[in-house]
Short mmCIF file of C-alpha atoms in Angstrom, two decimals:
data_model
loop_
_atom_site.label_atom_id
_atom_site.label_comp_id
_atom_site.label_asym_id
_atom_site.label_seq_id
_atom_site.Cartn_x
_atom_site.Cartn_y
_atom_site.Cartn_z
CA MET Z 1064 0.00 0.00 0.00
CA THR Z 1065 1.28 3.43 -0.86
CA THR Z 1066 2.31 5.50 2.11
CA THR Z 1067 1.09 9.04 1.98
CA SER Z 1068 3.66 11.82 2.25
CA PRO Z 1069 3.37 13.82 5.44
CA ILE Z 1070 1.85 17.28 4.99
CA PRO Z 1071 3.82 19.62 7.25
CA PRO Z 1072 1.72 21.94 9.39
CA PRO Z 1073 2.11 25.73 9.00
CA ARG Z 1074 5.19 27.05 10.72
CA PRO Z 1075 4.61 29.13 13.89
CA GLY Z 1076 4.03 32.75 12.98
CA GLU Z 1077 3.61 31.93 9.29
CA PRO Z 1078 1.25 34.47 7.72
CA TRP Z 1079 -2.06 33.14 6.47
CA GLU Z 1080 -2.95 34.01 2.91
CA PRO Z 1081 -6.18 35.83 2.00
CA ALA Z 1082 -7.78 32.42 1.25
CA LEU Z 1083 -7.17 28.89 2.47
CA SER Z 1084 -3.80 27.50 1.41
CA VAL Z 1085 -3.31 24.18 -0.34
CA ARG Z 1086 -1.70 22.90 2.87
CA GLN Z 1087 -4.71 23.92 4.97
CA ILE Z 1088 -7.17 22.23 2.64
CA LEU Z 1089 -5.18 19.02 2.61
CA SER Z 1090 -5.18 18.98 6.41
CA LEU Z 1091 -9.00 19.01 6.58
CA GLU Z 1092 -10.49 15.91 8.17
CA ARG Z 1093 -12.61 15.12 5.11
CA VAL Z 1094 -9.61 15.32 2.82
CA GLN Z 1095 -7.47 13.20 5.12
CA ALA Z 1096 -10.08 10.46 4.77
CA GLY Z 1097 -9.07 10.21 1.11
CA GLN Z 1098 -5.42 9.53 2.05
CA PRO Z 1099 -3.88 12.44 0.10
CA GLU Z 1100 -0.33 12.15 -1.15
CA VAL Z 1101 1.64 15.10 -2.52
CA VAL Z 1102 3.50 13.78 -5.56
CA ALA Z 1103 4.77 17.08 -7.01
CA GLY Z 1104 5.23 20.73 -6.05
CA ALA Z 1105 5.51 20.02 -2.30
CA HIS Z 1106 7.42 23.30 -1.87
CA ARG Z 1107 4.39 25.27 -3.10
CA LEU Z 1108 1.77 24.03 -0.63
CA ASP Z 1109 1.30 27.48 0.89
CA ARG Z 1110 -0.19 28.84 -2.32
CA PRO Z 1111 -3.59 30.45 -1.69
CA VAL Z 1112 -6.72 28.69 -2.94
CA ARG Z 1113 -9.38 31.12 -4.05
CA TRP Z 1114 -11.90 28.50 -5.19
CA VAL Z 1115 -12.33 24.75 -5.71
CA HIS Z 1116 -13.35 23.60 -9.18
CA VAL Z 1117 -14.37 20.10 -10.29
CA ALA Z 1118 -13.54 19.58 -13.94
CA GLU Z 1119 -12.93 16.61 -16.19
CA ALA Z 1120 -12.49 18.55 -19.43
CA ALA Z 1121 -9.01 18.28 -20.90
CA ASP Z 1122 -8.97 22.02 -21.75
CA VAL Z 1123 -10.08 23.17 -18.30
CA GLY Z 1124 -7.31 25.80 -18.20
CA VAL Z 1125 -9.26 28.16 -20.46
CA MET Z 1126 -12.08 28.23 -17.89
CA LEU Z 1127 -9.91 29.28 -14.95
CA SER Z 1128 -9.04 32.75 -13.66
CA GLY Z 1129 -6.28 31.80 -11.21
CA GLY Z 1130 -6.09 30.49 -7.66
CA GLU Z 1131 -8.33 27.47 -8.19
CA MET Z 1132 -7.75 23.98 -6.81
CA VAL Z 1133 -8.86 21.69 -9.62
CA LEU Z 1134 -10.34 18.27 -8.73
CA THR Z 1135 -10.40 15.56 -11.40
CA THR Z 1136 -10.51 11.78 -11.91
CA GLY Z 1137 -8.58 12.18 -15.19
CA VAL Z 1138 -11.09 9.98 -17.02
CA LEU Z 1139 -10.67 11.99 -20.23
CA LEU Z 1140 -6.87 11.91 -20.01
CA ALA Z 1141 -6.28 8.19 -19.60
CA GLY Z 1142 -4.14 6.60 -22.29
CA ASP Z 1143 -2.96 9.89 -23.84
CA GLU Z 1144 0.35 11.05 -22.35
CA ASP Z 1145 0.52 14.15 -24.56
CA ARG Z 1146 -2.85 15.33 -23.29
CA GLN Z 1147 -1.79 14.54 -19.72
CA GLY Z 1148 1.32 16.77 -19.99
CA GLU Z 1149 -0.58 19.55 -21.74
CA TYR Z 1150 -3.33 19.36 -19.12
CA VAL Z 1151 -0.84 20.15 -16.34
CA ARG Z 1152 0.86 22.88 -18.36
CA SER Z 1153 -2.49 24.54 -19.12
CA LEU Z 1154 -3.29 24.60 -15.39
CA ASP Z 1155 0.06 26.24 -14.73
CA ARG Z 1156 -0.56 28.86 -17.44
CA ALA Z 1157 -3.94 29.61 -15.86
CA GLU Z 1158 -2.18 30.03 -12.47
CA ALA Z 1159 -4.18 27.30 -10.80
CA ALA Z 1160 -3.27 26.73 -7.16
CA ALA Z 1161 -3.09 22.92 -7.33
CA VAL Z 1162 -4.49 19.84 -9.02
CA VAL Z 1163 -5.99 16.93 -7.08
CA LEU Z 1164 -6.33 13.60 -8.91
CA GLY Z 1165 -8.59 10.90 -7.54
CA LEU Z 1166 -7.01 7.49 -8.24
CA GLY Z 1167 -9.31 4.78 -9.51
CA ARG Z 1168 -10.42 3.31 -12.81
CA ALA Z 1169 -8.66 5.91 -15.03
CA PHE Z 1170 -5.44 6.07 -13.03
CA PRO Z 1171 -4.81 3.34 -10.46
CA ALA Z 1172 -1.40 4.97 -9.68
CA PRO Z 1173 -0.01 8.50 -10.02
CA PRO Z 1174 0.73 9.07 -13.74
CA ASP Z 1175 4.43 9.79 -14.26
CA VAL Z 1176 3.86 12.20 -17.14
CA MET Z 1177 1.57 14.42 -15.09
CA ARG Z 1178 3.79 14.18 -12.03
CA ARG Z 1179 6.94 15.20 -13.95
CA ALA Z 1180 5.15 18.05 -15.71
CA ALA Z 1181 3.76 19.33 -12.39
CA GLU Z 1182 7.19 19.17 -10.78
CA ARG Z 1183 8.74 21.16 -13.64
CA CYS Z 1184 5.98 23.79 -13.41
CA GLY Z 1185 6.06 23.95 -9.61
CA LEU Z 1186 2.35 23.09 -9.53
CA PRO Z 1187 1.29 21.14 -6.43
CA MET Z 1188 -0.14 17.81 -7.51
CA VAL Z 1189 -2.00 15.63 -5.02
CA VAL Z 1190 -3.44 12.18 -5.50
CA LEU Z 1191 -6.17 10.62 -3.37
CA HIS Z 1192 -5.65 6.93 -2.71
CA ARG Z 1193 -9.18 6.28 -1.48
CA PRO Z 1194 -12.45 7.15 -3.25
CA PHE Z 1195 -13.61 10.55 -2.16
CA PRO Z 1196 -16.80 12.51 -3.01
CA PHE Z 1197 -15.57 15.72 -4.57
CA ALA Z 1198 -18.88 17.42 -3.78
CA GLU Z 1199 -18.18 17.21 -0.03
CA LEU Z 1200 -14.80 18.85 -0.47
CA THR Z 1201 -16.07 21.67 -2.65
CA GLU Z 1202 -18.94 22.32 -0.23
CA GLU Z 1203 -16.69 22.48 2.82
CA VAL Z 1204 -13.98 24.62 1.21
CA GLN Z 1205 -16.46 27.04 -0.38
CA SER Z 1206 -18.29 27.48 2.92
CA ARG Z 1207 -15.01 28.07 4.77
CA LEU Z 1208 -13.91 30.64 2.19
CA LEU Z 1209 -17.24 32.45 2.39
CA ARG Z 1210 -17.13 32.49 6.21
CA ARG Z 1211 -13.62 33.94 6.13
CA LYS Z 1212 -14.63 36.61 3.67
CA PHE Z 1213 -17.71 37.50 5.70
CA ALA Z 1214 -15.68 37.65 8.93
CA ALA Z 1215 -13.08 39.90 7.29
CA VAL Z 1216 -15.73 42.25 5.90
CA SER Z 1217 -17.57 42.31 9.24
CA LEU Z 1218 -14.32 43.21 11.04
CA SER Z 1219 -13.61 45.89 8.46
CA GLU Z 1220 -17.02 47.51 8.91
CA ALA Z 1221 -16.86 47.28 12.70
CA VAL Z 1222 -13.47 49.00 12.77
CA ARG Z 1223 -14.60 51.68 10.32
CA THR Z 1224 -17.68 52.41 12.45
CA GLU Z 1225 -15.68 52.55 15.70
CA LEU Z 1226 -12.94 54.79 14.29
CA THR Z 1227 -15.47 57.14 12.70
CA GLY Z 1228 -17.28 57.39 16.02
CA LEU Z 1229 -14.05 58.21 17.84
CA ILE Z 1230 -13.11 60.86 15.29
CA THR Z 1231 -16.50 62.57 15.38
CA ALA Z 1232 -16.38 62.50 19.20
CA GLY Z 1233 -13.08 64.40 19.12
CA ALA Z 1234 -10.93 61.55 20.42
CA PRO Z 1235 -7.14 61.97 20.24
CA VAL Z 1236 -5.34 59.99 17.59
CA GLN Z 1237 -3.82 57.70 20.22
CA ARG Z 1238 -7.31 56.39 20.97
CA LEU Z 1239 -7.66 55.39 17.33
CA LEU Z 1240 -4.37 53.52 17.43
CA ASP Z 1241 -5.32 51.79 20.68
CA GLU Z 1242 -8.55 50.60 19.09
CA VAL Z 1243 -6.72 49.26 16.04
CA ALA Z 1244 -4.22 47.43 18.26
CA ARG Z 1245 -7.08 45.89 20.24
CA HIS Z 1246 -8.60 44.44 17.09
CA ALA Z 1247 -5.27 43.37 15.61
CA GLY Z 1248 -3.94 41.77 18.77
CA CYS Z 1249 -0.43 42.91 17.90
CA PRO Z 1250 1.69 46.09 18.08
CA VAL Z 1251 0.70 48.91 15.76
CA VAL Z 1252 3.31 51.42 14.60
CA VAL Z 1253 2.92 54.59 12.56
CA THR Z 1254 6.03 55.97 10.86
CA ASN Z 1255 7.01 58.69 8.47
CA LEU Z 1256 8.54 57.80 5.11
CA ALA Z 1257 12.03 57.61 6.67
CA HIS Z 1258 10.81 54.90 9.10
CA ARG Z 1259 10.89 57.29 12.05
CA VAL Z 1260 8.27 56.23 14.57
CA LEU Z 1261 5.44 58.73 15.08
CA GLY Z 1262 3.11 56.65 17.21
CA THR Z 1263 2.62 53.20 18.68
CA ALA Z 1264 -0.10 51.17 20.33
CA GLY Z 1265 -0.39 47.74 21.84
CA GLU Z 1266 0.98 45.88 24.84
CA ARG Z 1267 4.04 47.80 26.04
CA ALA Z 1268 6.47 44.87 26.20
CA ALA Z 1269 5.51 43.74 22.70
CA VAL Z 1270 5.89 47.27 21.34
CA ASP Z 1271 9.33 47.59 22.93
CA ASP Z 1272 10.38 44.30 21.34
CA VAL Z 1273 9.32 45.60 17.93
CA LEU Z 1274 11.13 48.91 18.41
CA ARG Z 1275 14.37 47.41 19.69
CA ASP Z 1276 15.97 47.42 16.25
CA TRP Z 1277 13.21 49.23 14.47
CA GLU Z 1278 14.83 50.71 11.37
CA ARG Z 1279 16.48 47.47 10.25
CA ILE Z 1280 13.36 45.40 10.94
CA ALA Z 1281 11.07 47.94 9.29
CA ARG Z 1282 13.12 48.03 6.10
CA GLN Z 1283 13.25 44.23 5.91
CA ALA Z 1284 9.51 43.99 6.49
CA GLY Z 1285 9.00 46.60 3.81
CA ALA Z 1286 10.79 44.47 1.26
CA ALA Z 1287 8.33 41.60 1.76
CA SER Z 1288 5.26 41.56 3.96
CA ALA Z 1289 6.35 38.43 5.81
CA ASP Z 1290 6.27 37.23 9.38
CA GLY Z 1291 2.85 38.71 10.01
CA TRP Z 1292 3.75 42.30 9.08
CA ILE Z 1293 1.20 44.23 7.06
CA ARG Z 1294 1.71 47.79 5.92
CA ALA Z 1295 -0.81 50.39 4.76
CA GLU Z 1296 0.33 53.60 3.13
CA LEU Z 1297 -0.91 56.91 4.56
CA SER Z 1298 -1.53 59.66 2.05
CA CYS Z 1299 -3.56 62.82 1.85
CA ARG Z 1300 -4.50 64.75 -1.27
CA GLY Z 1301 -2.16 62.71 -3.39
CA GLU Z 1302 0.82 63.09 -1.08
CA ARG Z 1303 2.17 60.02 0.69
CA TRP Z 1304 3.44 60.95 4.15
CA GLY Z 1305 3.65 57.83 6.31
CA ARG Z 1306 2.84 54.19 6.93
CA LEU Z 1307 0.81 52.17 9.37
CA VAL Z 1308 2.28 48.78 10.23
CA LEU Z 1309 0.65 45.82 11.96
CA CYS Z 1310 3.62 44.01 13.47
CA GLY Z 1311 3.48 40.23 13.83
CA PHE Z 1312 -0.26 39.57 13.76
CA ARG Z 1313 -1.49 36.01 14.29
CA GLY Z 1314 -4.75 36.10 12.38
CA GLU Z 1315 -6.16 35.83 8.89
CA ARG Z 1316 -4.16 37.88 6.43
CA ALA Z 1317 -7.28 38.90 4.53
CA ALA Z 1318 -8.88 40.24 7.71
CA MET Z 1319 -5.70 42.01 8.78
CA ARG Z 1320 -5.30 43.53 5.32
CA LEU Z 1321 -8.79 45.01 5.58
CA LEU Z 1322 -8.11 46.11 9.16
CA ALA Z 1323 -4.94 47.92 8.09
CA ASP Z 1324 -6.77 49.64 5.25
CA ARG Z 1325 -9.63 50.77 7.50
CA ALA Z 1326 -7.14 51.99 10.11
CA ALA Z 1327 -5.26 53.96 7.45
CA GLU Z 1328 -8.51 55.54 6.27
CA GLY Z 1329 -9.35 56.56 9.84
CA LEU Z 1330 -5.93 58.09 10.50
CA VAL Z 1331 -6.00 60.06 7.27
CA LEU Z 1332 -9.50 61.33 8.06
CA HIS Z 1333 -8.34 62.35 11.53
CA ARG Z 1334 -5.45 64.24 9.99
CA MET Z 1335 -7.66 66.08 7.52
CA LEU Z 1336 -10.12 67.11 10.23
CA ALA Z 1337 -7.43 68.02 12.77
CA GLY Z 1338 -4.94 69.85 10.60
CA ASP Z 1339 -6.88 70.40 7.40
CA GLY Z 1340 -4.20 68.42 5.61
CA THR Z 1341 -1.65 71.17 6.04
CA HIS Z 1342 1.99 70.79 6.99
CA GLY Z 1343 4.06 72.54 9.57
CA GLN Z 1344 1.30 74.68 10.98
CA GLY Z 1345 2.26 74.44 14.62
CA THR Z 1346 1.41 71.95 17.31
CA GLY Z 1347 -1.12 73.51 19.62
CA GLY Z 1348 -4.84 73.83 19.39
CA PRO Z 1349 -8.07 73.92 21.31
CA GLY Z 1350 -8.26 70.17 21.40
CA GLY Z 1351 -5.18 69.91 23.59
CA PRO Z 1352 -2.14 67.83 22.78
CA GLY Z 1353 -3.02 64.94 20.57
CA GLY Z 1354 -6.62 66.08 20.10
CA PRO Z 1355 -8.43 67.29 17.04
CA GLY Z 1356 -7.15 70.81 17.60
CA ASP Z 1357 -3.60 69.68 16.85
CA SER Z 1358 -2.31 69.53 13.30
CA TRP Z 1359 -1.17 66.11 12.13
CA ASP Z 1360 2.45 67.21 12.00
CA SER Z 1361 2.39 67.38 15.79
CA TRP Z 1362 2.61 63.57 15.80
CA GLU Z 1363 6.39 63.73 15.99
CA GLU Z 1364 6.01 66.10 18.94
CA GLN Z 1365 3.52 63.70 20.54
CA SER Z 1366 5.92 60.78 20.11
CA ALA Z 1367 8.69 62.83 21.71
CA ARG Z 1368 6.33 63.97 24.45
CA SER Z 1369 5.41 60.41 25.37
CA LEU Z 1370 9.08 59.44 25.57
CA LEU Z 1371 10.17 62.51 27.55
CA THR Z 1372 7.21 62.25 29.94
CA ASP Z 1373 8.07 58.64 30.73
CA LEU Z 1374 11.68 59.68 31.32
CA VAL Z 1375 10.76 62.55 33.65
CA THR Z 1376 8.17 60.64 35.66
CA GLY Z 1377 10.16 57.43 35.88
CA ALA Z 1378 7.03 55.50 34.86
CA VAL Z 1379 9.24 53.24 32.74
CA PRO Z 1380 12.87 52.36 33.56
CA ALA Z 1381 15.24 54.37 31.38
CA ARG Z 1382 16.86 51.32 29.81
CA GLN Z 1383 13.49 50.07 28.61
CA LEU Z 1384 12.98 53.39 26.83
CA LEU Z 1385 16.10 53.06 24.69
CA PRO Z 1386 14.27 51.25 21.85
CA ARG Z 1387 11.62 53.97 21.74
CA ALA Z 1388 14.27 56.70 21.73
CA ARG Z 1389 16.15 55.03 18.90
CA ALA Z 1390 12.95 54.47 16.90
CA ALA Z 1391 11.99 58.13 17.39
CA GLY Z 1392 15.18 59.11 15.59
CA LEU Z 1393 17.31 60.05 18.62
CA PRO Z 1394 20.93 58.85 18.34
CA VAL Z 1395 21.70 56.81 21.47
CA ASN Z 1396 24.93 54.91 20.78
CA ARG Z 1397 28.10 56.51 22.19
CA ARG Z 1398 26.41 59.86 22.77
CA VAL Z 1399 26.37 62.59 25.41
CA PHE Z 1400 22.89 63.67 26.52
CA VAL Z 1401 22.06 67.21 27.63
CA PRO Z 1402 18.67 67.55 29.45
CA LEU Z 1403 17.00 70.95 29.11
CA VAL Z 1404 13.67 72.43 30.17
CA VAL Z 1405 12.44 75.64 28.55
CA ARG Z 1406 9.74 77.86 30.03
CA GLU Z 1407 7.79 79.33 27.13
CA ARG Z 1408 4.34 79.18 25.56
CA GLU Z 1409 5.10 77.75 22.11
CA PRO Z 1410 6.52 74.23 22.30
CA ALA Z 1411 7.12 73.95 18.55
CA ARG Z 1412 9.63 76.79 18.69
CA ALA Z 1413 12.29 74.70 20.47
CA ALA Z 1414 11.99 71.93 17.89
CA ARG Z 1415 12.28 74.47 15.05
CA VAL Z 1416 15.45 75.94 16.54
CA LEU Z 1417 16.92 72.44 16.92
CA ARG Z 1418 16.31 71.77 13.25
CA ARG Z 1419 17.72 75.11 12.15
CA LEU Z 1420 20.90 74.54 14.13
CA GLY Z 1421 21.20 70.94 12.97
CA LEU Z 1422 21.34 69.70 16.56
CA PRO Z 1423 20.23 66.10 17.06
CA GLY Z 1424 17.59 65.98 19.75
CA ILE Z 1425 13.91 65.86 20.58
CA ALA Z 1426 11.63 68.47 22.11
CA ALA Z 1427 8.10 68.25 23.48
CA ARG Z 1428 5.68 70.02 25.76
CA LEU Z 1429 5.45 68.60 29.27
CA ALA Z 1430 3.01 71.19 30.65
CA ASP Z 1431 1.38 74.43 29.53
CA ASP Z 1432 4.65 76.37 29.51
CA HIS Z 1433 7.24 73.62 30.04
CA VAL Z 1434 9.11 72.27 27.03
CA ALA Z 1435 11.56 69.44 27.61
CA VAL Z 1436 14.52 69.22 25.24
CA LEU Z 1437 16.99 66.35 25.10
CA LEU Z 1438 20.13 66.94 23.05
CA SER Z 1439 22.14 63.96 21.84
CA LEU Z 1440 25.68 65.04 21.02
CA ALA Z 1441 28.85 63.31 19.94
CA PRO Z 1442 31.47 62.94 22.71
CA ASP Z 1443 33.84 65.34 20.93
CA GLN Z 1444 31.25 68.13 20.69
CA ASP Z 1445 31.30 71.01 23.19
CA ALA Z 1446 28.07 70.40 25.07
CA ARG Z 1447 28.15 73.69 27.01
CA ALA Z 1448 28.85 75.82 23.97
CA LEU Z 1449 26.15 74.15 21.87
CA THR Z 1450 23.63 74.39 24.71
CA ALA Z 1451 24.37 78.10 25.11
CA HIS Z 1452 24.11 78.59 21.34
CA PHE Z 1453 20.71 76.88 21.33
CA ALA Z 1454 19.49 79.03 24.24
CA THR Z 1455 20.70 82.24 22.61
CA ARG Z 1456 19.01 81.42 19.32
CA LEU Z 1457 15.81 80.40 21.09
CA ARG Z 1458 15.63 83.65 23.06
CA ALA Z 1459 16.33 85.59 19.85
CA GLU Z 1460 13.04 84.32 18.39
CA PRO Z 1461 10.29 86.99 18.11
CA ASP Z 1462 8.60 87.73 21.44
CA ASN Z 1463 10.72 85.11 23.18
CA SER Z 1464 13.47 87.11 24.87
CA ARG Z 1465 12.22 86.19 28.36
CA ALA Z 1466 12.22 82.43 27.75
CA VAL Z 1467 14.00 80.58 30.54
CA VAL Z 1468 16.36 77.81 29.42
CA ALA Z 1469 17.34 75.53 32.31
CA ALA Z 1470 19.88 72.74 31.98
CA ALA Z 1471 21.38 69.89 33.92
CA ASP Z 1472 24.90 68.63 33.39
CA ALA Z 1473 25.60 66.50 30.33
CA HIS Z 1474 25.44 62.73 30.89
CA ALA Z 1475 27.14 59.98 28.93
CA ASP Z 1476 25.01 57.32 30.65
CA TRP Z 1477 21.42 57.08 29.37
CA THR Z 1478 20.19 55.99 32.80
CA ASP Z 1479 21.18 59.42 34.20
CA VAL Z 1480 18.87 61.25 31.79
CA PRO Z 1481 15.66 61.05 33.91
CA ALA Z 1482 17.35 62.64 36.93
CA GLY Z 1483 18.87 65.28 34.66
CA LEU Z 1484 15.49 66.20 33.18
CA ARG Z 1485 13.95 66.47 36.65
CA GLU Z 1486 16.83 68.71 37.77
CA ALA Z 1487 16.36 70.96 34.73
CA GLN Z 1488 12.62 71.12 35.44
CA HIS Z 1489 13.31 72.14 39.04
CA VAL Z 1490 15.69 74.87 37.91
CA ALA Z 1491 13.18 76.18 35.34
CA ASP Z 1492 10.44 76.30 37.98
CA ALA Z 1493 12.69 78.08 40.45
CA VAL Z 1494 13.39 80.99 38.09
CA ALA Z 1495 9.96 81.24 36.48
CA ASP Z 1496 8.32 83.92 38.63
CA SER Z 1497 8.09 87.55 37.60
CA ALA Z 1498 10.85 88.74 39.89
CA THR Z 1499 13.49 86.81 37.99
CA ALA Z 1500 12.64 88.72 34.84
CA ALA Z 1501 14.26 91.73 36.47
CA LEU Z 1502 17.51 89.86 37.02
CA ASP Z 1503 20.34 89.27 34.59
CA LEU Z 1504 20.14 85.56 33.88
CA PRO Z 1505 22.79 83.65 31.94
CA PRO Z 1506 21.63 82.18 28.60
CA VAL Z 1507 21.42 78.78 30.29
CA VAL Z 1508 20.42 78.59 33.95
CA ARG Z 1509 21.81 75.73 36.04
CA LEU Z 1510 21.27 74.48 39.56
CA ARG Z 1511 24.09 76.55 41.03
CA ASP Z 1512 22.50 79.73 39.58
CA ILE Z 1513 19.27 79.49 41.59
CA HIS Z 1514 20.78 79.31 45.11
CA LEU Z 1515 18.21 79.95 47.86
CA ARG Z 1516 15.32 80.16 45.41
CA GLY Z 1517 15.88 76.55 44.40
CA LEU Z 1518 15.97 75.31 47.97
CA VAL Z 1519 12.77 77.13 48.88
CA ARG Z 1520 11.02 75.70 45.85
CA LEU Z 1521 12.00 72.18 46.84
CA LEU Z 1522 10.50 72.78 50.30
CA ARG Z 1523 7.39 74.68 49.17
CA ASP Z 1524 4.96 71.86 50.07
CA ASP Z 1525 6.26 71.49 53.61
CA PRO Z 1526 3.54 72.66 56.07
CA HIS Z 1527 6.14 74.37 58.25
CA VAL Z 1528 7.38 76.42 55.30
CA GLN Z 1529 3.81 77.30 54.33
CA SER Z 1530 3.01 78.41 57.87
CA PHE Z 1531 6.22 80.46 58.02
CA ALA Z 1532 5.37 82.28 54.77
CA GLU Z 1533 1.82 83.08 55.90
CA ARG Z 1534 3.06 84.39 59.26
CA GLU Z 1535 5.85 86.57 57.86
CA LEU Z 1536 3.69 88.11 55.10
CA ASP Z 1537 0.42 88.28 56.99
CA GLY Z 1538 0.36 92.09 57.04
CA LEU Z 1539 0.37 92.21 53.24
CA LEU Z 1540 -1.68 89.09 52.54
CA ARG Z 1541 -4.62 90.04 54.81
CA GLY Z 1542 -5.18 93.17 52.83
CA PRO Z 1543 -3.55 92.21 49.54
CA ASP Z 1544 -1.98 95.04 47.71
CA GLU Z 1545 -0.40 93.63 44.58
CA ASP Z 1546 1.55 96.82 43.98
CA LEU Z 1547 3.24 96.61 47.40
CA LEU Z 1548 3.94 92.87 46.94
CA SER Z 1549 5.46 93.55 43.55
CA VAL Z 1550 7.64 96.37 44.91
CA LEU Z 1551 8.77 94.16 47.81
CA ARG Z 1552 9.58 91.31 45.42
CA THR Z 1553 11.67 93.51 43.15
CA TYR Z 1554 13.39 95.30 46.04
CA LEU Z 1555 14.54 92.05 47.61
CA ALA Z 1556 15.42 90.37 44.27
CA THR Z 1557 17.68 93.30 43.33
CA GLY Z 1558 19.56 93.08 46.63
CA ARG Z 1559 17.62 96.03 48.18
CA ASN Z 1560 18.79 98.37 45.44
CA LYS Z 1561 16.42 101.35 45.73
CA SER Z 1562 17.53 103.06 42.51
CA ARG Z 1563 17.10 99.89 40.46
CA THR Z 1564 13.73 99.14 42.07
CA ALA Z 1565 12.42 102.67 41.39
CA GLN Z 1566 13.64 102.42 37.79
CA LEU Z 1567 11.95 99.04 37.19
CA HIS Z 1568 8.66 100.28 38.67
CA HIS Z 1569 8.83 103.63 36.87
CA VAL Z 1570 8.42 105.66 40.07
CA SER Z 1571 10.48 108.38 41.70
CA ARG Z 1572 12.75 107.69 44.64
CA PRO Z 1573 10.47 109.53 47.12
CA ALA Z 1574 7.47 107.52 45.86
CA LEU Z 1575 9.44 104.31 46.34
CA TYR Z 1576 10.43 105.34 49.87
CA ARG Z 1577 6.75 105.81 50.76
CA ARG Z 1578 5.92 102.34 49.44
CA LEU Z 1579 8.78 100.76 51.39
CA GLU Z 1580 7.62 102.50 54.55
CA ALA Z 1581 4.10 101.18 54.01
CA ILE Z 1582 5.48 97.66 53.53
CA GLN Z 1583 7.59 97.84 56.69
CA GLY Z 1584 4.63 99.20 58.66
CA ARG Z 1585 2.31 96.39 57.56
CA LEU Z 1586 4.87 93.67 58.18
CA GLY Z 1587 6.35 95.18 61.33
CA VAL Z 1588 9.92 94.75 60.10
CA ASP Z 1589 12.97 96.87 59.31
CA LEU Z 1590 14.09 96.01 55.79
CA ASP Z 1591 17.44 97.69 56.43
CA ASP Z 1592 18.14 94.93 58.95
CA PHE Z 1593 19.76 92.08 57.03
CA GLU Z 1594 18.28 89.24 59.09
CA GLN Z 1595 14.75 90.63 59.00
CA ALA Z 1596 15.01 91.34 55.27
CA ALA Z 1597 16.33 87.82 54.68
CA SER Z 1598 13.42 86.34 56.63
CA VAL Z 1599 10.88 88.31 54.59
CA HIS Z 1600 12.72 87.38 51.38
CA ILE Z 1601 12.55 83.65 52.19
CA ALA Z 1602 8.87 83.96 53.09
CA LEU Z 1603 8.15 85.73 49.79
CA LEU Z 1604 10.05 83.11 47.81
CA ALA Z 1605 8.04 80.39 49.55
CA HIS Z 1606 4.78 82.24 48.90
CA ASP Z 1607 5.59 82.66 45.20
CA ALA Z 1608 6.63 79.03 44.91
CA GLN Z 1609 3.35 77.89 46.47
CA GLN Z 1610 1.32 80.17 44.21
CA GLY Z 1611 3.23 78.88 41.18
#
């Protein structure tokens, strides 16, 4: 008795084709009952089968459109080897998926002519050693194909409806990506045309695995959509601007193809509604970061913001963020990192200055007027000089001369970056109040430049400090006089320089003296006494820090 050749199962992670493959059909229980044996084209068993066709006609090839599995008993081919060879070649020309020959009266054994022709053409040829009702096979395969198609279309429509609902409800684009990842069951990545990651969704560990060597993997996956990677191009008004990638899905390729297409449609629609399809029109808007008020080009800023926020908060260990940093386009190998925090209202300005200066780095808004900047410099570059150059150029921007640029020391170890960003944020906060605008700040402010102000800000939430501030300033706070508070703030910040204080408040010296007398009377202190003035100064710094 002839032993059937084993039909290897699909390899783990092997992508399913849009239809059933020859291998899948041969593994069906009904087909196994016919004892199938692959006699040719075994290396092509993963070809997709679009339809199953029963045909005995010798010229069946002219009736095919490609992708069919042809079932035959060969009754019209018996005894004519020329017709047998031409039959196989015609199937190959018609791009049939496979031919299945039922052995019996016409062919009690696999015909050599057909087998050799199929092997030369690379056409899978299968013989059935036991009688098998072809009608049962066609019925089962057709029903399976129809169910798959219906499931894929149903998924497509469900995703389209959900994404449209999110968009019309004003959801941020991250919500759309999260919904796509939920349906796909795998990481979802959006990139620009240079493979720079603009957004991700999915289980964090899986996303990090994908991003670990993103550029190399993305380019390989782009060459051939293998290993469960499916890409959908993103374009608007005829201009291609990015890609959406489903990374390593474990489902039906047809369904995932439709899912990727629907997701791409939703993202493009979100872009058109959010930014009107324009480019480079800023990053802020009434919808808040990531909402419909933001233009689509803020996606790079959103990607940087997610990374920098995780670094600052320590929500994710720094080492685990390296793949995301690399995928976002930040050089991380053998680099020196300079953490900065800028106090200003327009977060896109810092990123623009970085690009103009050709400095590698990322910038993103952390709060309403906090912009984090992370420079990534080569070890032989002068970090201090480049940081000062960046700060000078940033403050030279229109209406930006009072921007505060705070920095921590440069770090060669990536794991030191989170602490550096938090230090820069502390420095920026410490010099952000109005009194510091009257002082001569260096282009880049560091921890040693903020002295007592920095210490008081660190302690601002301590109840003892709060009580001290209320007690020392009670005479002014009970009957608040903003003009007197402002004069006191400037007077103490300038080192009790009366001339400078009068000049900054545009008042005469006698008028200033009257204000200072009123302040001393309300507080019950002598501001000419160093210790009393210092006490009031500390209380005012604490009060301003608490108000900030």
